[in-house]
Amino acid sequence: MPNAVAIEDAQRTFREVTGHYPTGVAVVTGVHPTGELLALVVGTFSSVSLDPPLVSFMPMKTSRTFTKMEECSSLCINIVGGDQEREVMSIAQRWENKFDGIDWYPSPQGSPVLTDAIGWIDTEIWKTVDAGDHWIVLCEVQDMAITNPVSPLIFFQGGYGSFVCTSLLARMDHEILPAIHAAHAARSEVEALAAEIGCEVSVLTAVSADEMATVLSATAPGVDRDAGLAQRIPIVPPIGDSYVFALPEAEQNRWIDKLKGDEKDTQVHRNRLDFIREHGYGISFLPSEGSAAYTEMRQATKKYESGRLTPRQEREIRAQIGRTSVDYRPQVLFEQGTYNVGSIVLPVRDPAGRHTLTLRLAQVPQNVQGRLVADWIESARAVAAMLETDPEAAGRGDALSDVAVDS
């Protein structure tokens, strides 16, 4: 008879092997006869039969929520999208009041439908089958609809992720062509800025909600071109703040949630978004180890660029980027103060007027006075204005706040 250790090892292997098979994520909802709103996150939803129309999910026998759901007159299966991880995690982590802060509306049979769900299926429990430490719950379909046809949320290798097919990425490439043209039209100005400061200057564009790409780069003589970030980089804190700051609050929350940091880390990035909105630029500072602080982030972006990644690898890369010791806390520069700047980013409007472009200064000279850093920022503003090829967008860009410098 196997001992407890052997059983535990076998169960661990079972979870590891089956975890390499991706499963969709659904939220089962219902209204208890007492009026309590119920919700249960499952990764076991499946279609079963066309005649009669049946679907199934498999809750654990220890689930107190499902015990209550058995008393509901109907249940609704919510198929959730890739952007709903925050809502799913919120529901999964609560014992009660699961819909606090979550938008929903009633299905035809009265069960909650998450507002941004891909689709919903109203059902009634048809049969419950004993299956080890789970129940197999067979449900008869009463009504259904697709309401938000986007990429689904999946569970794979122990974590949540999303799936976007290549054709969608190709469409994104087509959409960013005007931004690429605008960047290359300002090539001479970008090269002159790099030479003036003695640094690396890059123009990046957001190609999706999760990735930025370098569309133009210039380095001054003596600056190591290979010491910069990769050509393709994930939008995960602290990367992407110059794009995310102008997005709706829900998208900003989604960006911050990628870091999986504590409240202190979260507040740093919220403050940084506020700073960029107020001043029109973001700045970071090097710690005592100097430019070596970027090593782990640079390695992570190079790995990201290397090819298709599993969700587990993506999570490792996000964690690696988030561990950077570079100081991203907003601070006002003093004219006579001395600073070791890590990078400076300026949001730039694309020809459509959206802040999808970023002008980034990196590998700048160290141990310099605040007044000189302010001069760099003003020179960068001039280049940003050149990048904003739409005259109306350029006019709006002139309204950015002055450099935050105290004398």
CSV table of C-alpha atoms in Angstrom, one decimal, residues 219-356:
chain,number,residue,atom,x,y,z
A,219,THR,CA,22.7,55.8,-30.1
A,220,ALA,CA,25.5,58.3,-29.6
A,221,PRO,CA,29.1,57.3,-30.3
A,222,GLY,CA,30.4,55.2,-27.4
A,223,VAL,CA,26.9,54.1,-26.2
A,224,ASP,CA,26.4,50.3,-26.2
A,225,ARG,CA,23.5,49.5,-28.5
A,226,ASP,CA,23.3,46.0,-27.1
A,227,ALA,CA,22.8,47.3,-23.6
A,228,GLY,CA,19.3,48.4,-24.3
A,229,LEU,CA,16.0,46.6,-24.0
A,230,ALA,CA,14.8,44.1,-26.6
A,231,GLN,CA,13.0,45.3,-29.8
A,232,ARG,CA,9.7,43.7,-28.5
A,233,ILE,CA,8.9,44.2,-24.8
A,234,PRO,CA,5.8,43.2,-22.7
A,235,ILE,CA,3.6,45.9,-21.3
A,236,VAL,CA,4.0,45.1,-17.6
A,237,PRO,CA,4.9,47.5,-14.8
A,238,PRO,CA,7.1,49.5,-14.9
A,239,ILE,CA,7.1,49.1,-18.7
A,240,GLY,CA,4.3,50.8,-20.6
A,241,ASP,CA,3.3,53.6,-18.2
A,242,SER,CA,3.7,56.2,-21.0
A,243,TYR,CA,1.0,54.4,-22.9
A,244,VAL,CA,-1.3,53.2,-20.1
A,245,PHE,CA,-1.6,56.6,-18.3
A,246,ALA,CA,-4.1,57.7,-21.0
A,247,LEU,CA,-6.2,54.6,-21.0
A,248,PRO,CA,-9.5,54.1,-19.0
A,249,GLU,CA,-9.1,53.2,-15.3
A,250,ALA,CA,-10.0,49.5,-15.9
A,251,GLU,CA,-7.1,49.2,-18.3
A,252,GLN,CA,-4.8,50.9,-15.9
A,253,ASN,CA,-5.9,48.4,-13.2
A,254,ARG,CA,-5.3,45.5,-15.6
A,255,TRP,CA,-1.7,46.8,-16.2
A,256,ILE,CA,-1.0,47.1,-12.5
A,257,ASP,CA,-2.4,43.7,-11.7
A,258,LYS,CA,0.1,42.1,-14.1
A,259,LEU,CA,2.8,42.9,-11.5
A,260,LYS,CA,1.2,40.9,-8.7
A,261,GLY,CA,2.9,43.2,-6.3
A,262,ASP,CA,2.0,44.4,-2.8
A,263,GLU,CA,0.1,47.6,-2.0
A,264,LYS,CA,3.3,49.6,-1.8
A,265,ASP,CA,4.4,48.6,-5.3
A,266,THR,CA,0.9,49.2,-6.7
A,267,GLN,CA,0.8,52.7,-5.3
A,268,VAL,CA,4.2,53.6,-6.8
A,269,HIS,CA,2.9,52.8,-10.3
A,270,ARG,CA,-0.4,54.6,-9.7
A,271,ASN,CA,1.6,57.7,-8.6
A,272,ARG,CA,3.7,57.4,-11.6
A,273,LEU,CA,0.7,57.4,-13.9
A,274,ASP,CA,-0.6,60.5,-12.2
A,275,PHE,CA,2.9,62.2,-12.6
A,276,ILE,CA,2.9,61.5,-16.3
A,277,ARG,CA,-0.6,62.9,-16.7
A,278,GLU,CA,0.4,66.0,-14.9
A,279,HIS,CA,3.9,66.6,-16.3
A,280,GLY,CA,4.0,64.9,-19.6
A,281,TYR,CA,7.0,62.7,-18.9
A,282,GLY,CA,8.2,59.9,-16.6
A,283,ILE,CA,11.6,59.5,-15.1
A,284,SER,CA,13.4,56.7,-13.2
A,285,PHE,CA,16.6,56.8,-11.2
A,286,LEU,CA,19.4,54.3,-10.8
A,287,PRO,CA,20.2,52.7,-7.4
A,288,SER,CA,23.8,52.3,-6.0
A,289,GLU,CA,24.6,49.5,-8.4
A,290,GLY,CA,24.2,51.8,-11.4
A,291,SER,CA,23.2,50.6,-14.8
A,292,ALA,CA,23.6,47.0,-13.7
A,293,ALA,CA,20.1,47.4,-12.2
A,294,TYR,CA,18.7,47.1,-15.7
A,295,THR,CA,20.4,43.7,-16.3
A,296,GLU,CA,17.6,41.5,-15.1
A,297,MET,CA,14.9,43.6,-17.0
A,298,ARG,CA,17.0,43.5,-20.2
A,299,GLN,CA,17.4,39.7,-19.9
A,300,ALA,CA,13.7,39.3,-19.4
A,301,THR,CA,12.8,41.4,-22.5
A,302,LYS,CA,15.3,39.4,-24.6
A,303,LYS,CA,13.7,36.2,-23.5
A,304,TYR,CA,10.3,37.6,-24.2
A,305,GLU,CA,11.4,38.5,-27.7
A,306,SER,CA,12.9,35.1,-28.4
A,307,GLY,CA,9.7,33.4,-29.4
A,308,ARG,CA,6.3,32.0,-28.4
A,309,LEU,CA,6.1,31.6,-24.6
A,310,THR,CA,3.9,29.5,-22.4
A,311,PRO,CA,1.8,31.3,-19.8
A,312,ARG,CA,4.2,30.1,-17.1
A,313,GLN,CA,7.2,31.6,-18.9
A,314,GLU,CA,5.3,34.8,-19.4
A,315,ARG,CA,4.6,35.0,-15.7
A,316,GLU,CA,8.2,34.4,-14.9
A,317,ILE,CA,9.2,37.2,-17.3
A,318,ARG,CA,6.7,39.6,-15.7
A,319,ALA,CA,8.0,38.7,-12.2
A,320,GLN,CA,11.6,39.3,-13.4
A,321,ILE,CA,10.8,42.7,-14.8
A,322,GLY,CA,8.9,43.6,-11.7
A,323,ARG,CA,11.9,42.8,-9.5
A,324,THR,CA,14.0,45.6,-10.9
A,325,SER,CA,15.8,47.8,-8.3
A,326,VAL,CA,15.5,50.9,-10.6
A,327,ASP,CA,13.6,53.6,-8.7
A,328,TYR,CA,10.4,54.5,-10.4
A,329,ARG,CA,9.0,56.7,-7.6
A,330,PRO,CA,8.0,60.1,-8.9
A,331,GLN,CA,10.0,63.0,-7.6
A,332,VAL,CA,10.6,66.7,-8.4
A,333,LEU,CA,14.0,67.6,-9.7
A,334,PHE,CA,16.1,70.3,-7.9
A,335,GLU,CA,18.2,72.5,-10.1
A,336,GLN,CA,21.3,72.0,-8.0
A,337,GLY,CA,20.6,68.4,-7.1
A,338,THR,CA,22.7,65.6,-8.5
A,339,TYR,CA,21.0,62.6,-10.2
A,340,ASN,CA,21.7,59.3,-11.7
A,341,VAL,CA,18.9,58.9,-14.2
A,342,GLY,CA,17.9,55.5,-15.5
A,343,SER,CA,15.5,56.5,-18.2
A,344,ILE,CA,13.1,59.3,-19.3
A,345,VAL,CA,9.9,58.5,-21.2
A,346,LEU,CA,7.6,60.9,-23.0
A,347,PRO,CA,4.1,59.9,-24.3
A,348,VAL,CA,3.6,60.9,-27.9
A,349,ARG,CA,0.4,61.0,-29.8
A,350,ASP,CA,0.2,59.0,-33.0
A,351,PRO,CA,-1.4,60.5,-36.2
A,352,ALA,CA,-4.8,59.4,-34.9
A,353,GLY,CA,-4.3,61.4,-31.7
A,354,ARG,CA,-3.8,58.5,-29.4
A,355,HIS,CA,-0.9,58.1,-27.0
A,356,THR,CA,0.4,54.9,-28.6
